Tab-separated table of C-alpha atoms and ligand atoms in Angstrom:
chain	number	residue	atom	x	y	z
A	93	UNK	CA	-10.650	-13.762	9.128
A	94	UNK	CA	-12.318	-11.697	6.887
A	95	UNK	CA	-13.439	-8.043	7.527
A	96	UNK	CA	-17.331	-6.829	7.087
A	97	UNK	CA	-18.339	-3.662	5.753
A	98	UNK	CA	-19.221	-1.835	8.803
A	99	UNK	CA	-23.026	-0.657	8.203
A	100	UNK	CA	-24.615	2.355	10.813
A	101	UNK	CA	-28.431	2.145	10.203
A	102	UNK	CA	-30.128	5.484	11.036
A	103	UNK	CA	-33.826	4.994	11.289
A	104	UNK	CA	-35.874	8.232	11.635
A	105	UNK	CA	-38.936	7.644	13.460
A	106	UNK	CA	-41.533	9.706	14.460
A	107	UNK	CA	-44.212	9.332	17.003
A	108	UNK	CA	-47.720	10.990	15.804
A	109	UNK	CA	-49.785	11.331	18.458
A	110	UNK	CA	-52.465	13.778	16.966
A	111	UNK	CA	-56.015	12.421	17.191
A	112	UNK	CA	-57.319	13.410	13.499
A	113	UNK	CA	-60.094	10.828	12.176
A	114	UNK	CA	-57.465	8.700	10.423
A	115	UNK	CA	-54.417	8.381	13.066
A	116	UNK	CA	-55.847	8.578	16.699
A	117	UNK	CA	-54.148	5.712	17.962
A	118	UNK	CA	-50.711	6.988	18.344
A	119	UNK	CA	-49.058	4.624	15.267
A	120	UNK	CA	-45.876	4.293	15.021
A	121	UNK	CA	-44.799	5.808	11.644
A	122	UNK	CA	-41.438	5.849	9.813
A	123	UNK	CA	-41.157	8.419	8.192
A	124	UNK	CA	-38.108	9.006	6.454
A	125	UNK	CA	-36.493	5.811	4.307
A	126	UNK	CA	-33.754	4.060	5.778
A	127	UNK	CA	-30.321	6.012	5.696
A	128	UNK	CA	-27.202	3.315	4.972
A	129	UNK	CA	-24.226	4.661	5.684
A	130	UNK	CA	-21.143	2.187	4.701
A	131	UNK	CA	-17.878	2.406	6.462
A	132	UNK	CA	-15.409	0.679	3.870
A	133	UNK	CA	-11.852	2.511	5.698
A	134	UNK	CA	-9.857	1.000	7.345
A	135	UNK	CA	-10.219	-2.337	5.532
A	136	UNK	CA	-8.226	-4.085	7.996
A	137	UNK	CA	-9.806	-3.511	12.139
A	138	UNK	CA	-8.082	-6.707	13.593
A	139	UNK	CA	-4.739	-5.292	13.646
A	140	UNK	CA	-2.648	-2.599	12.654
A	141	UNK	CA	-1.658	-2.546	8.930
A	142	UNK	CA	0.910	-0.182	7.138
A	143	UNK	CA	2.396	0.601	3.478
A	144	UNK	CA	0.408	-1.725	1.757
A	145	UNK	CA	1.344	-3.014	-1.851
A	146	UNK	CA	-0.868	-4.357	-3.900
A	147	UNK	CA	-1.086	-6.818	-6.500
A	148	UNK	CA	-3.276	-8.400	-8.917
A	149	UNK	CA	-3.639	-12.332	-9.815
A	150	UNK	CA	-5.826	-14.533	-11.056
A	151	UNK	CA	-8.804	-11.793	-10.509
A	152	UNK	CA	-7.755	-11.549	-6.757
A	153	UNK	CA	-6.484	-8.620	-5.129
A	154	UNK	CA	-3.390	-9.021	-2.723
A	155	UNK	CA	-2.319	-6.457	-0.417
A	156	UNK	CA	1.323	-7.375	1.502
A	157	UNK	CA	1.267	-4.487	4.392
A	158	UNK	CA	3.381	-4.163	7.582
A	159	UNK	CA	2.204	-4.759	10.794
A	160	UNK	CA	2.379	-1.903	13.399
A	161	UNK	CA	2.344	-3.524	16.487
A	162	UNK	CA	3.454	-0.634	18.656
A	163	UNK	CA	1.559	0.082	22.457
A	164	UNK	CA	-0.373	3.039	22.398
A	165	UNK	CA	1.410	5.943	23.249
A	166	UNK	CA	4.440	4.767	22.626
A	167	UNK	CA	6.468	6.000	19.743
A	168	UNK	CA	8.706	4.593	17.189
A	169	UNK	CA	8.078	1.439	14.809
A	170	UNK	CA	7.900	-1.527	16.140
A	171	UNK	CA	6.921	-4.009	13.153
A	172	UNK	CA	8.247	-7.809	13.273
A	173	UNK	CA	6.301	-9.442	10.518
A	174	UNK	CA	4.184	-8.724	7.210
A	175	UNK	CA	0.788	-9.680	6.362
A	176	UNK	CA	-1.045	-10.778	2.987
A	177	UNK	CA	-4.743	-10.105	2.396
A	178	UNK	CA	-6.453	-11.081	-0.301
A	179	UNK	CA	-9.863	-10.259	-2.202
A	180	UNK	CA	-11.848	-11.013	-4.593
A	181	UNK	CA	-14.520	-8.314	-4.243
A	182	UNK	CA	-12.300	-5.284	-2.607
A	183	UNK	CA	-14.784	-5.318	0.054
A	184	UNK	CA	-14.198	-8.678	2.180
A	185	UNK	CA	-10.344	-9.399	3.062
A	186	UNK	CA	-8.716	-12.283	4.314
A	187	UNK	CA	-5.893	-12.616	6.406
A	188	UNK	CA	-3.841	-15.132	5.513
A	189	UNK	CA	-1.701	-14.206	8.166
A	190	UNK	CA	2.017	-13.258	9.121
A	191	UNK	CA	3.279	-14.647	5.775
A	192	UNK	CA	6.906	-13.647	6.308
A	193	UNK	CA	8.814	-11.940	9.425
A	194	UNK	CA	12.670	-10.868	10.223
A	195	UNK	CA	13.407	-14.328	10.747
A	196	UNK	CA	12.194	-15.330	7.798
A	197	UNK	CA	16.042	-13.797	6.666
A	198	UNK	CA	18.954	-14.992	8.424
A	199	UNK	CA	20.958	-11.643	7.703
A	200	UNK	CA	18.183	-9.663	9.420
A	201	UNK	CA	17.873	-8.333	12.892
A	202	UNK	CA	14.637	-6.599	12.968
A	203	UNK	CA	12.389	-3.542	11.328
A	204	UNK	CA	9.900	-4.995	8.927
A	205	UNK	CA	9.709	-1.934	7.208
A	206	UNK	CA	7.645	-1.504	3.826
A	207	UNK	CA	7.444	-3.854	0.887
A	208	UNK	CA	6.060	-5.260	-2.667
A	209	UNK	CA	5.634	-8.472	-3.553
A	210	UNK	CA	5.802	-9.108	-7.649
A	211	UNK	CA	5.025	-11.996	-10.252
A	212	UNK	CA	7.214	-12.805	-12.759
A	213	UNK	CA	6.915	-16.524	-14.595
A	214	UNK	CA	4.545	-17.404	-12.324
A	215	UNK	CA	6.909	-17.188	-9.404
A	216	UNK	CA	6.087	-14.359	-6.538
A	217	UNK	CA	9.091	-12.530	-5.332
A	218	UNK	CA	9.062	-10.417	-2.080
A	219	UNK	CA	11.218	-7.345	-1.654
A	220	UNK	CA	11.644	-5.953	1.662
A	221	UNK	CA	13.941	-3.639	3.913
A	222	UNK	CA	15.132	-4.418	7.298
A	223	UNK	CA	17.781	-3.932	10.038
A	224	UNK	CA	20.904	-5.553	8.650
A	225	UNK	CA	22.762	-7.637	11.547
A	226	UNK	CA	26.026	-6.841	10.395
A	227	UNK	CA	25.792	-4.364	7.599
A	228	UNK	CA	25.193	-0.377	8.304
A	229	UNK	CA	21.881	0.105	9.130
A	230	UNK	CA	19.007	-1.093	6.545
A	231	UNK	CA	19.060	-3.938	3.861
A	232	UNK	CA	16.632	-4.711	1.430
A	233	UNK	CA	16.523	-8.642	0.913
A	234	UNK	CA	13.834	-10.719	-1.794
A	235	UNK	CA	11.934	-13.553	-0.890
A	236	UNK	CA	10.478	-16.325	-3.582
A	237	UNK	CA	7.583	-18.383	-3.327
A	238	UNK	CA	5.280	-20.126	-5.679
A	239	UNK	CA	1.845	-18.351	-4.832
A	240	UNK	CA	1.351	-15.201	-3.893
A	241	UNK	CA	0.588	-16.136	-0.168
A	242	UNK	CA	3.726	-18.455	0.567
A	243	UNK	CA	5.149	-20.214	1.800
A	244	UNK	CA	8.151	-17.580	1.355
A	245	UNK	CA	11.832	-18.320	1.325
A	246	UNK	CA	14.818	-16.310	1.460
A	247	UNK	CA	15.900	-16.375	-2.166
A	248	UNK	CA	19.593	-15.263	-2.066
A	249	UNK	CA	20.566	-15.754	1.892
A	250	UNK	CA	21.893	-12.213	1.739
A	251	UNK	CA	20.669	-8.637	1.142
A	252	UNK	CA	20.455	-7.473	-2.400
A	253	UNK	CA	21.182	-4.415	-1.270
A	254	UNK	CA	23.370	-2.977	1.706
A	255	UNK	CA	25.205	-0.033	3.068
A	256	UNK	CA	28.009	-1.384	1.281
A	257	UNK	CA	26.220	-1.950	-2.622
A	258	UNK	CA	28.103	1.057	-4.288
A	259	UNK	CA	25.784	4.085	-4.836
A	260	UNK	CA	23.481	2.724	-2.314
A	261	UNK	CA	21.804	5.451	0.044
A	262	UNK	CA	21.575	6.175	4.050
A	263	UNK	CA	18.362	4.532	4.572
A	264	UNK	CA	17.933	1.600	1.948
A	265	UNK	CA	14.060	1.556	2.427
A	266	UNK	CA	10.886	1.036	0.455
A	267	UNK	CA	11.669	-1.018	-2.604
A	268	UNK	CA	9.299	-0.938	-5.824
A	269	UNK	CA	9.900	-3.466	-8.023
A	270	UNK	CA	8.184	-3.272	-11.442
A	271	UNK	CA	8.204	-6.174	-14.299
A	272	UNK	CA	7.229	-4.794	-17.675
A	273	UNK	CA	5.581	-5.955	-20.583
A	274	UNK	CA	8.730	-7.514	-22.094
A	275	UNK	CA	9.887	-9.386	-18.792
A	276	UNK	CA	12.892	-6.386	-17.729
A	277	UNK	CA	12.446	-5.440	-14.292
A	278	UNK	CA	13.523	-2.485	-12.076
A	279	UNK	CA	14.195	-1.551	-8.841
A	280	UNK	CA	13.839	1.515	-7.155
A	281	UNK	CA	13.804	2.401	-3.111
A	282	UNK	CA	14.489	4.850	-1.569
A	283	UNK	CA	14.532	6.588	2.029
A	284	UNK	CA	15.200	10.582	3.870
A	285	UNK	CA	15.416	12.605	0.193
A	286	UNK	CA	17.381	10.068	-1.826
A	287	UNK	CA	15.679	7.569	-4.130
A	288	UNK	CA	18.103	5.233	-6.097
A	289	UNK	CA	17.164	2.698	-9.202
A	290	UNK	CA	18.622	-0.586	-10.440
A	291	UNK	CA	17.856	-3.026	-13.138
A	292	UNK	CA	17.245	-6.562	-12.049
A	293	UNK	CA	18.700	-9.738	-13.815
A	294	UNK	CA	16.458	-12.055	-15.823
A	295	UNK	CA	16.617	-14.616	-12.086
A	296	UNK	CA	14.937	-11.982	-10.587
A	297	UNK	CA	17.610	-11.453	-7.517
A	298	UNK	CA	20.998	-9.848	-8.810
A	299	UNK	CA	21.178	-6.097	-9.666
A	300	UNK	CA	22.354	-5.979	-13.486
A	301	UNK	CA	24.602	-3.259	-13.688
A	302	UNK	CA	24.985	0.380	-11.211
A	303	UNK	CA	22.862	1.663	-9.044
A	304	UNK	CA	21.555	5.172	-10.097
A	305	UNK	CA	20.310	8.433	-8.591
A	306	UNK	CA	17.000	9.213	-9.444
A	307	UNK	CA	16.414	12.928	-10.185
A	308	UNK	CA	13.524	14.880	-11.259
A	309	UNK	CA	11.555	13.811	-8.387
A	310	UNK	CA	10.554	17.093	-6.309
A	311	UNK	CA	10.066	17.213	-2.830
A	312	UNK	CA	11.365	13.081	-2.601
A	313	UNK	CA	11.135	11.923	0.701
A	314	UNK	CA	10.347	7.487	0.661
A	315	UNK	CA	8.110	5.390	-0.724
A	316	UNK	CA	8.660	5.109	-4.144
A	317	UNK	CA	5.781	3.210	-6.585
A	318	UNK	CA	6.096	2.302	-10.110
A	319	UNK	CA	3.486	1.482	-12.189
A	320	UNK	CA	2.500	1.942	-16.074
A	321	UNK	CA	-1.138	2.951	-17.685
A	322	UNK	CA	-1.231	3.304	-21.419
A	323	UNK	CA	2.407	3.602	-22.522
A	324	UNK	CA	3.361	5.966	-19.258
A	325	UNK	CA	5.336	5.404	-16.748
A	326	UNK	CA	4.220	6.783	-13.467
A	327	UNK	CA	6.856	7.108	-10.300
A	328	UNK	CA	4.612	8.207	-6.970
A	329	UNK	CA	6.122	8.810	-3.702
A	330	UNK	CA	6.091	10.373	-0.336
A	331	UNK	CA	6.952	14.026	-0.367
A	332	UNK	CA	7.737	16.301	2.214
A	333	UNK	CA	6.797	15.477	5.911
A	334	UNK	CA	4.266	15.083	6.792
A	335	UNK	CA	3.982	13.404	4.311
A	336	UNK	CA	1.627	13.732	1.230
A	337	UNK	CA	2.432	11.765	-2.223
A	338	UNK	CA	3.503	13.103	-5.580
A	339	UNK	CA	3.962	11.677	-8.311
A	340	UNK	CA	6.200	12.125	-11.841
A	341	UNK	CA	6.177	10.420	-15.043
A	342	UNK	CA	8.247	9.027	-18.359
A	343	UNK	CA	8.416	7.533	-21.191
A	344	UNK	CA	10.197	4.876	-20.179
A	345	UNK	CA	11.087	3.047	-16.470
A	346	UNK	CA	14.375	4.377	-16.103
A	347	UNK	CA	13.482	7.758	-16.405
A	348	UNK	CA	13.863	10.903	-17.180
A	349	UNK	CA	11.187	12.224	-14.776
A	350	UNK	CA	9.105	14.657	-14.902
A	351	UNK	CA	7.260	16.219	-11.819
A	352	UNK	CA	3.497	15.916	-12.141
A	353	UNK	CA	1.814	16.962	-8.968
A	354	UNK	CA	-0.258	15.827	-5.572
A	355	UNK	CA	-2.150	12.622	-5.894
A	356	UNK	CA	-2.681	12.122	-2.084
A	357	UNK	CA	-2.615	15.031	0.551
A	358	UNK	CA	-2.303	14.120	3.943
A	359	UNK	CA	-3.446	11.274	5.384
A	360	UNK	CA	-5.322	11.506	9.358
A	361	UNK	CA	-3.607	11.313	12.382
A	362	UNK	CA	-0.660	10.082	10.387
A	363	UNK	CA	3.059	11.660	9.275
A	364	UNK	CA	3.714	9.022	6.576
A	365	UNK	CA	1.698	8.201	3.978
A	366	UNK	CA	2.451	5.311	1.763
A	367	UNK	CA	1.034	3.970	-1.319
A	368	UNK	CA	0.293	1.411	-3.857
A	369	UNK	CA	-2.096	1.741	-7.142
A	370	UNK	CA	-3.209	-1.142	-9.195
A	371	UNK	CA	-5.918	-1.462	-11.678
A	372	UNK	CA	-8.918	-4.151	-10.622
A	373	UNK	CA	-11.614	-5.193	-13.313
A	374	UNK	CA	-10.640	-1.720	-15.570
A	375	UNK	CA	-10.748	0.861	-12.465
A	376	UNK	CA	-7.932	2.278	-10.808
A	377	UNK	CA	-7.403	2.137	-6.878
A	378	UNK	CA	-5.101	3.863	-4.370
A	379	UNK	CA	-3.951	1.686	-1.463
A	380	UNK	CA	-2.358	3.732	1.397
A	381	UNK	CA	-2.871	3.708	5.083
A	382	UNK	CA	-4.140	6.051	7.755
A	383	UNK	CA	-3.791	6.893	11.460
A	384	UNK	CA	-8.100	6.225	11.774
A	385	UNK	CA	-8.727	3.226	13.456
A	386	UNK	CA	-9.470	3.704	17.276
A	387	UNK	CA	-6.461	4.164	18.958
A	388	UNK	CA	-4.616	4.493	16.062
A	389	UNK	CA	-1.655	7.010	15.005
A	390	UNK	CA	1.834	7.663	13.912
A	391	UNK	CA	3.004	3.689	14.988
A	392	UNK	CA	-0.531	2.209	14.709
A	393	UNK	CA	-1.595	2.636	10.642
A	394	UNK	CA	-4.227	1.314	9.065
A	395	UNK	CA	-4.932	0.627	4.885
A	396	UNK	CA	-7.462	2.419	3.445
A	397	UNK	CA	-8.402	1.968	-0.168
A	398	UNK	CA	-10.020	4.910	-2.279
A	399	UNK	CA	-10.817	4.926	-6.480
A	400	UNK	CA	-8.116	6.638	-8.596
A	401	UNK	CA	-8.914	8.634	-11.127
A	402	UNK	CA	-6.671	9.673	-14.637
A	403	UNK	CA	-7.678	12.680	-16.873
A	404	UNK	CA	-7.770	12.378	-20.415
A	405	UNK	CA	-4.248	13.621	-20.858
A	406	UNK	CA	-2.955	11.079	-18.912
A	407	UNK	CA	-2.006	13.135	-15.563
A	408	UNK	CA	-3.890	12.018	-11.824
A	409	UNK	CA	-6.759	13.527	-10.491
A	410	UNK	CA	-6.163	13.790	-6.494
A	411	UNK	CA	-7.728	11.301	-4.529
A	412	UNK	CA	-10.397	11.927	-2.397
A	413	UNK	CA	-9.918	9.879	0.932
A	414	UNK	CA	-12.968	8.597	2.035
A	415	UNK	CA	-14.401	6.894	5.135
A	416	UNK	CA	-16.744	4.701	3.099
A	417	UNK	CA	-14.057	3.790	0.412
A	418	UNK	CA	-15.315	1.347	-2.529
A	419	UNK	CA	-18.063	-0.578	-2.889
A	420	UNK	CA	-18.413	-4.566	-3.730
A	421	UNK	CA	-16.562	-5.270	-7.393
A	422	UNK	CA	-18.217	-8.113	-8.544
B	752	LIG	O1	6.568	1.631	8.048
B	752	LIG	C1	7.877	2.088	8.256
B	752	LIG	C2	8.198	3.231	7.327
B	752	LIG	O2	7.243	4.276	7.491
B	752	LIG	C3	8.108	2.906	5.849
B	752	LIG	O3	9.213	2.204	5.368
B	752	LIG	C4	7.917	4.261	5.277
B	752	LIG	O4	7.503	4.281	3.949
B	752	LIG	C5	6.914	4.851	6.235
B	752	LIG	O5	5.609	4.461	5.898
C-alpha cells in the first residue's frame, strides 16, 4: 500500500457584490492564489510504526520499524512483528508488510522491540531484541536474508546476545550495527543508562572478542545509532526521559566519545524518541517517530522523517520536526 502526501487546499474566495460599471453581476472572484499546504508526517497512517532504521540500496530507501499495535488507552508495548517500507522518492512508501515477527526466532517469546537491518556482501542481516523464553529478560538475535525485504531467517537459532553474554547489560535493547568502509563491523545496544559495544566476526553473527562499556556518552538512556560522514564517527541516542536524542562523536567506531549536543528535542505526545539518519541522493535525513497520528501516543508511534543538517565543522544542527517533512527526491 503506498501512502499519499496528504494535500489541504485552502481556496480564498470572495463574493463581490458591488454594482460598479464593470462587476454588477455578483461574479464569483478568487482572489487570493491557491494555498498548498503538504502534510508529509507521519509517513506511515495505516498502522502504527516505531524506531525506524533506515537503510539505503540500490537508490531505494528502506525503513524496518516496529509495529505498535497497542488499544488506545491502554499502556505498555505491545509489538509482535516488524515492518519494511521502502521508497524511491521519500515521499510514497510501500509496505511490504510484516517481514519478520517473534516467531520468526524460535528462542523468542515476544516484544518486538527496536531494530536495524544492514548489508554486508550483498547479504541483509537483521538485528533485533526480544523477550528471551528461557534467558533473563531481553535477547538480541540476527536474521539473514538475501534482499533487503526477505524472506528473513533466523541466522544462528540462538540469541547473539543474552543475560548471560559476559558484560552484557539489564535490558539488552536497541542494537546498531554499523559495517565500515573496510568490511569490520560493530555492535552497539543498549537499554535504561547502559550502552555496551562489540565487534562482529567477518560471518556477520559471532561477537569477536568482549563486550565493552561505552562511556563518554552523557545523559545515555537507549537507542543507540552509528553512522559515519566524512571521516567521523557519529554515536546518537536517546537521552534522558522523556526522551530527546544526543549525539557524540570519534575518530574511530570504537570510540573514545566525545559529547556533542541535542540533535532532536522532544518528540509530540511521545516519551521515547528513536532514531535513524542516512544520507539519500547527497542530503542527510532523520528518521524517528512521533506520538501524532490520530489516536496516537506513548504505545501508538508513528515515523516521521525531517532533513538533517551538518555545519561546516562537522557537528549537527538540531532538527526541526516538521508536519510537512520532505518533499519528492527525484
Ligand atoms: O519500541 C520499544 C522501545 O521503545 C524501544 O526499544 C526503545 O528504543 C523505545 O523506542
Amino acid at each position: 500500500m503506498y501512502k499519499n502526501t496528504a494535500i489541504l487546499t485552502i481556496s480564498s474566495i470572495l463574493f463581490l457584490s458591488s454594482c460598479d460599471k464593470n462587476n454588477n453581476d455578483n461574479t464569483i472572484i478568487n482572489e487570493f492564489p491557491t494555498q498548498t499546504v503538504v502534510i508529509n508526517n507521519p509517513i506511515i497512517d495505516h498502522l502504527f510504526t516505531a524506531d525506524p532504521a533506515g537503510l539505503v540500496h540500490n537508490e531505494t530507501v528502506y525503513i524496518y520499524t516496529g509495529h505498535d499495535e497497542q488499544v488506545y488507552g491502554t499502556n505498555g508495548f505491545l509489538m509482535k512483528d516488524w515492518h519494511i517500507f521502502s521508497s524511491k522518492n521519500m515521499v510514497d512508501w510501500k509496505d511490504h508488510g510484516a517481514a519478520m515477527s517473534v516467531s520468526t526466532f524460535s528462542w523468542a517469546k515476544a516484544d518486538a522491540w527496536a531494530g536495524q537491518c544492514v548489508e554486508k556482501a550483498g547479504r541483509f542481516y537483521w538485528y533485533v531484541p526480544m523477550a528471551h523464553k528461557t534467558i533473563g529478560w531481553f535477547g538480541i538475535g540476527v536474521a539473514v536474508s538475501d534482499t533487503p525485504t526477505g524472506p528473513f531467517v533466523d541466522a544462528k537459532g540462538a540469541a547473539l546476545i543474552t543475560d548471560k553474554t559476559p558484560n552484557s547489560i539489564e535490558l539488552n535493547i536497541d542494537p546498531t550495527v554499523f559495517v565500515d568502509d573496510d568490511g569490520k563491523a560493530y555492535l552497539y545496544w543498549g537499554g535504561w543508562g547502559y550502552c555496551r559495544m562489540v565487534k562482529l566476526k567477518e560471518n556477520m553473527i559471532e561477537l569477536d572478542g568482549d563486550v565493552v562499556d561505552v562511556p563518554g556518552l552523557s545523559g545515555f538512556t537507549e537507542a543507540p545509532w552509528l553512522h559515519k560522514k566524512k571521516g567521523i564517527y557519529y554515536l546518537s541516542y536517546a537521552s534522558g526521559f522523556p526522551e530527546k536524542i544526543s549525539y557524540a562523536t570519534s575518530s574511530s567506531p570504537l570510540g573514545p566519545w566525545t559529547y556533542k549536543g541535542v540533535v532532536n528535542d522532544l518528540v509530540k505526545n511521545s516519551p521515547t524518541n528513536h532514531q535513524s539518519i542516512i544520507e539519500f541522493k547527497n542530503q542527510a535525513y532523520f528518521i524517528y517517530h512521533n506520538g501524532g497520528l490520530y489516536s496516537g501516543g506513548e504505545f501508538r508511534r508513528s515515523v516521521c522523517i525531517d532533513s538533517l543538517f551538518y555545519n561546516l565543522d562537522g557537528t549537527i544542527k538540531q532538527v526541526k520536526q516538521t508536519t510537512k517533512g520532505v518533499g519528492k527526491v527525484l
